[in-house]
């Protein structure tokens, strides 16, 4: 993977939605795999591949900030990706749950579902859209139900089972607050975190290209082909 590969993915996905960016990063992580196969991966499998990519690009250690749920103080998170890797892959693609008098058969979502169901700014519509795609059959007694007819309590049972079956998609970090002593559970979204890092890295790299191209009349590909050490030297040499 070259700096040009990372920039190429970034420029194509920078205007996209969260699932579109996550999928673009997944293609960068697994270049040998066909996109039709990658799109079928569950969110947990996708996130496992994104964690591998993150470790290759920026290392295994993650430093991030979150807010205390009790008092709002900024919490510093510091952990290793190895500590939040799920032991197991998703068990079976389809499964059935029973609860509150309902029987629901469903499959785990994949990237295509996440993209198709997305309604930016409306989490409720996104959630219903995802259920409509992933619920294969639902009944109460002998009556068949559509996904959107399921009561909230049953939807919660389905979602909880989805999270259990695909644990890598649901990484939670518990952080203690130094001010009030309360623990806060923080959802760690590797796709969003890695995208932010790639975005910052790409902008910084393009600034380096701009500065060196202006000073030495080198081309973008000349600058991108340099090792970080050599690029750093020339940036110092031109007093930046
Ligand atoms: Zn607090």
Coordinates of C-alpha atoms and ligand atoms in Angstrom, one line a residue:
X1 CA 0.0 0.0 0.0
X2 CA 1.5 3.3 -1.1
X3 CA 0.6 6.9 0.0
X4 CA -0.9 7.4 -3.4
X5 CA -3.3 4.4 -2.7
X6 CA -4.5 6.0 0.5
X7 CA -5.0 9.4 -1.2
X8 CA -6.9 7.8 -4.0
X9 CA -9.4 6.2 -1.6
X10 CA -9.7 9.4 0.5
X11 CA -10.4 11.6 -2.5
X12 CA -13.1 9.3 -3.8
X13 CA -14.9 8.8 -0.4
X14 CA -14.4 12.2 1.3
X15 CA -17.8 13.4 0.2
X16 CA -19.5 10.1 1.1
X17 CA -21.6 8.8 3.9
X18 CA -20.2 6.8 6.9
X19 CA -21.0 3.4 5.4
X20 CA -19.5 4.5 2.0
X21 CA -16.3 5.6 3.7
X22 CA -16.1 2.4 5.7
X23 CA -16.5 0.4 2.5
X24 CA -13.8 2.5 0.7
X25 CA -11.4 1.7 3.6
X26 CA -12.4 -1.9 3.5
X27 CA -11.3 -2.1 -0.2
X28 CA -8.0 -0.5 0.8
X29 CA -7.6 -3.1 3.5
X30 CA -8.4 -6.0 1.3
X31 CA -7.3 -5.1 -2.3
X32 CA -7.1 -8.7 -3.5
X33 CA -10.8 -9.4 -2.7
X34 CA -13.5 -8.7 -5.1
X35 CA -15.9 -5.8 -4.1
X36 CA -18.9 -8.2 -4.5
X37 CA -17.4 -10.4 -1.8
X38 CA -16.4 -7.5 0.5
X39 CA -19.8 -6.0 0.4
X40 CA -21.2 -9.2 1.8
X41 CA -19.1 -9.0 5.0
X42 CA -21.0 -8.3 8.2
X43 CA -20.1 -5.1 10.0
X44 CA -18.0 -7.0 12.5
X45 CA -15.9 -8.7 9.8
X46 CA -15.6 -5.4 8.0
X47 CA -14.4 -3.8 11.3
X48 CA -11.9 -6.5 12.0
X49 CA -10.3 -5.8 8.6
X50 CA -10.4 -2.1 9.3
X51 CA -8.6 -2.7 12.6
X52 CA -5.9 -4.6 10.7
X53 CA -5.6 -1.7 8.2
X54 CA -5.4 0.8 11.1
X55 CA -2.6 -1.2 12.7
X56 CA -0.7 -1.2 9.4
X57 CA -1.1 2.5 8.8
X58 CA -0.9 4.0 12.2
X59 CA -0.1 1.3 14.7
X60 CA -2.1 -0.7 17.3
X61 CA -2.4 2.0 20.0
X62 CA -5.5 4.2 20.0
X63 CA -5.8 7.5 21.8
X64 CA -9.2 9.1 21.6
X65 CA -11.4 11.4 23.7
X66 CA -15.0 10.9 24.9
X67 CA -17.3 12.7 27.3
X68 CA -18.3 11.5 30.8
X69 CA -21.9 10.5 30.7
X70 CA -22.5 11.9 34.2
X71 CA -20.7 15.2 34.3
X72 CA -19.5 15.9 30.8
X73 CA -15.8 16.0 31.6
X74 CA -13.5 15.0 28.7
X75 CA -12.2 11.5 29.1
X76 CA -9.0 10.3 27.5
X77 CA -9.2 6.8 26.1
X78 CA -5.9 4.9 25.6
X79 CA -6.0 1.3 24.5
X80 CA -4.6 -1.2 22.1
X81 CA -6.6 -2.7 19.2
X82 CA -5.5 -6.1 20.3
X83 CA -7.5 -5.6 23.5
X84 CA -10.8 -5.0 21.7
X85 CA -10.5 -7.7 19.1
X86 CA -13.4 -10.1 19.3
X87 CA -12.4 -13.8 19.7
X88 CA -15.0 -15.2 17.4
X89 CA -16.3 -14.5 13.9
X90 CA -20.0 -14.2 13.4
X91 CA -21.5 -17.7 14.0
X92 CA -24.2 -18.2 11.4
X93 CA -25.5 -15.8 8.7
X94 CA -29.2 -16.4 9.6
X95 CA -30.8 -17.1 12.9
X96 CA -34.1 -17.0 14.8
X97 CA -35.1 -15.3 18.1
X98 CA -38.2 -15.6 20.2
X99 CA -39.5 -12.9 22.5
X100 CA -42.7 -11.2 23.7
X101 CA -44.8 -13.8 21.8
X102 CA -43.0 -13.2 18.5
X103 CA -40.7 -15.4 16.4
X104 CA -38.3 -13.5 14.1
X105 CA -35.9 -15.0 11.6
X106 CA -33.2 -12.6 10.4
X107 CA -29.8 -12.4 8.9
X108 CA -26.9 -10.1 9.8
X109 CA -26.6 -6.9 7.8
X110 CA -23.8 -6.3 5.3
X111 CA -22.3 -3.2 3.8
X112 CA -24.9 -3.1 1.0
X113 CA -27.6 -3.1 3.6
X114 CA -25.9 -0.3 5.6
X115 CA -25.6 1.8 2.5
X116 CA -29.1 1.1 1.2
X117 CA -30.8 1.7 4.6
X118 CA -28.9 4.9 5.4
X119 CA -31.1 8.0 5.9
X120 CA -28.6 10.7 7.0
X121 CA -29.9 12.6 10.0
X122 CA -32.7 10.2 10.7
X123 CA -31.6 7.2 12.9
X124 CA -35.1 5.9 13.2
X125 CA -35.7 5.6 9.5
X126 CA -32.2 4.0 9.0
X127 CA -33.0 1.5 11.7
X128 CA -36.4 0.5 10.2
X129 CA -34.8 0.3 6.7
X130 CA -32.1 -2.0 8.1
X131 CA -34.7 -4.2 9.8
X132 CA -36.8 -4.4 6.6
X133 CA -33.8 -5.7 4.7
X134 CA -32.6 -8.1 7.3
X135 CA -35.8 -9.6 8.8
X136 CA -36.5 -12.7 6.7
X137 CA -39.7 -13.8 8.5
X138 CA -41.6 -12.5 11.5
X139 CA -44.7 -13.9 13.1
X140 CA -46.9 -13.6 16.2
X141 CA -48.8 -16.8 16.6
X142 CA -49.9 -17.7 13.1
X143 CA -49.9 -14.2 11.8
X144 CA -47.0 -13.0 9.6
X145 CA -45.7 -9.6 10.3
X146 CA -43.7 -7.1 8.3
X147 CA -40.5 -5.9 9.9
X148 CA -41.9 -2.4 10.6
X149 CA -44.9 -3.9 12.5
X150 CA -42.6 -5.4 15.2
X151 CA -43.0 -3.8 18.6
X152 CA -39.9 -1.9 19.9
X153 CA -39.3 -4.6 22.6
X154 CA -39.0 -7.3 19.9
X155 CA -36.8 -5.1 17.8
X156 CA -34.5 -4.7 20.8
X157 CA -34.3 -8.5 21.2
X158 CA -33.3 -8.8 17.5
X159 CA -30.7 -6.0 17.7
X160 CA -29.2 -7.4 20.9
X161 CA -28.9 -10.8 19.2
X162 CA -27.3 -9.2 16.1
X163 CA -24.7 -7.6 18.4
X164 CA -24.0 -10.9 20.1
X165 CA -23.6 -12.7 16.8
X166 CA -21.3 -10.1 15.4
X167 CA -19.3 -8.9 18.4
X168 CA -16.6 -7.1 16.5
X169 CA -19.2 -4.6 15.3
X170 CA -20.1 -3.6 18.9
X171 CA -16.9 -2.5 20.7
X172 CA -17.4 -0.7 24.0
X173 CA -14.7 0.8 26.1
X174 CA -15.4 1.6 29.8
X175 CA -13.7 4.7 30.9
X176 CA -13.6 6.0 34.5
X177 CA -14.1 9.7 35.1
X178 CA -11.3 11.4 37.0
X179 CA -13.7 14.1 38.2
X180 CA -16.9 12.4 39.4
X181 CA -15.7 8.8 39.6
X182 CA -18.5 7.4 37.4
X183 CA -17.8 4.9 34.6
X184 CA -19.0 5.7 31.1
X185 CA -19.4 3.1 28.3
X186 CA -18.1 4.5 25.0
X187 CA -18.9 2.9 21.7
X188 CA -15.7 2.7 19.6
X189 CA -16.4 2.9 15.9
X190 CA -13.2 1.9 14.1
X191 CA -14.5 3.0 10.7
X192 CA -15.2 6.6 11.9
X193 CA -12.0 6.7 13.9
X194 CA -9.8 5.5 11.1
X195 CA -11.5 7.7 8.6
X196 CA -10.7 10.8 10.7
X197 CA -7.1 9.7 10.9
X198 CA -6.9 9.0 7.2
X199 CA -8.5 12.4 6.5
X200 CA -5.9 14.2 8.7
X201 CA -3.0 12.2 7.2
X202 CA -4.1 12.9 3.6
X203 CA -4.5 16.7 4.2
X204 CA -1.0 16.8 5.9
X205 CA 0.5 14.8 3.1
X206 CA -1.0 17.1 0.4
X207 CA 0.4 20.1 2.3
X208 CA 3.8 18.5 2.2
X209 CA 3.4 18.0 -1.5
X210 CA 2.4 21.6 -2.0
X211 CA 5.3 22.9 0.0
X212 CA 7.9 20.7 -1.6
X213 CA 6.5 21.0 -5.1
X214 CA 6.5 24.8 -4.8
X215 CA 10.1 24.9 -3.4
X216 CA 11.8 22.3 -5.7
X217 CA 9.4 22.1 -8.6
X218 CA 9.0 18.3 -7.9
X219 CA 5.8 16.6 -9.1
X220 CA 3.2 15.1 -6.7
X221 CA 4.3 11.6 -7.6
X222 CA 8.0 12.5 -6.8
X223 CA 7.1 13.7 -3.4
X224 CA 4.7 10.8 -2.6
X225 CA 7.4 8.3 -3.7
X226 CA 9.8 9.6 -1.0
X227 CA 10.2 7.9 2.3
X228 CA 8.8 9.9 5.3
X229 CA 12.4 10.5 6.6
X230 CA 13.6 12.0 3.3
X231 CA 10.4 14.1 3.0
X232 CA 10.9 15.4 6.5
X233 CA 14.5 16.3 5.7
X234 CA 13.5 18.4 2.7
X235 CA 10.7 20.1 4.7
X236 CA 13.3 21.0 7.4
X237 CA 15.7 22.2 4.7
X238 CA 13.2 24.7 3.3
X239 CA 12.6 25.9 6.8
X240 CA 9.1 24.4 7.4
Ligands
LIG1 ZN1 -17.7 12.6 35.3

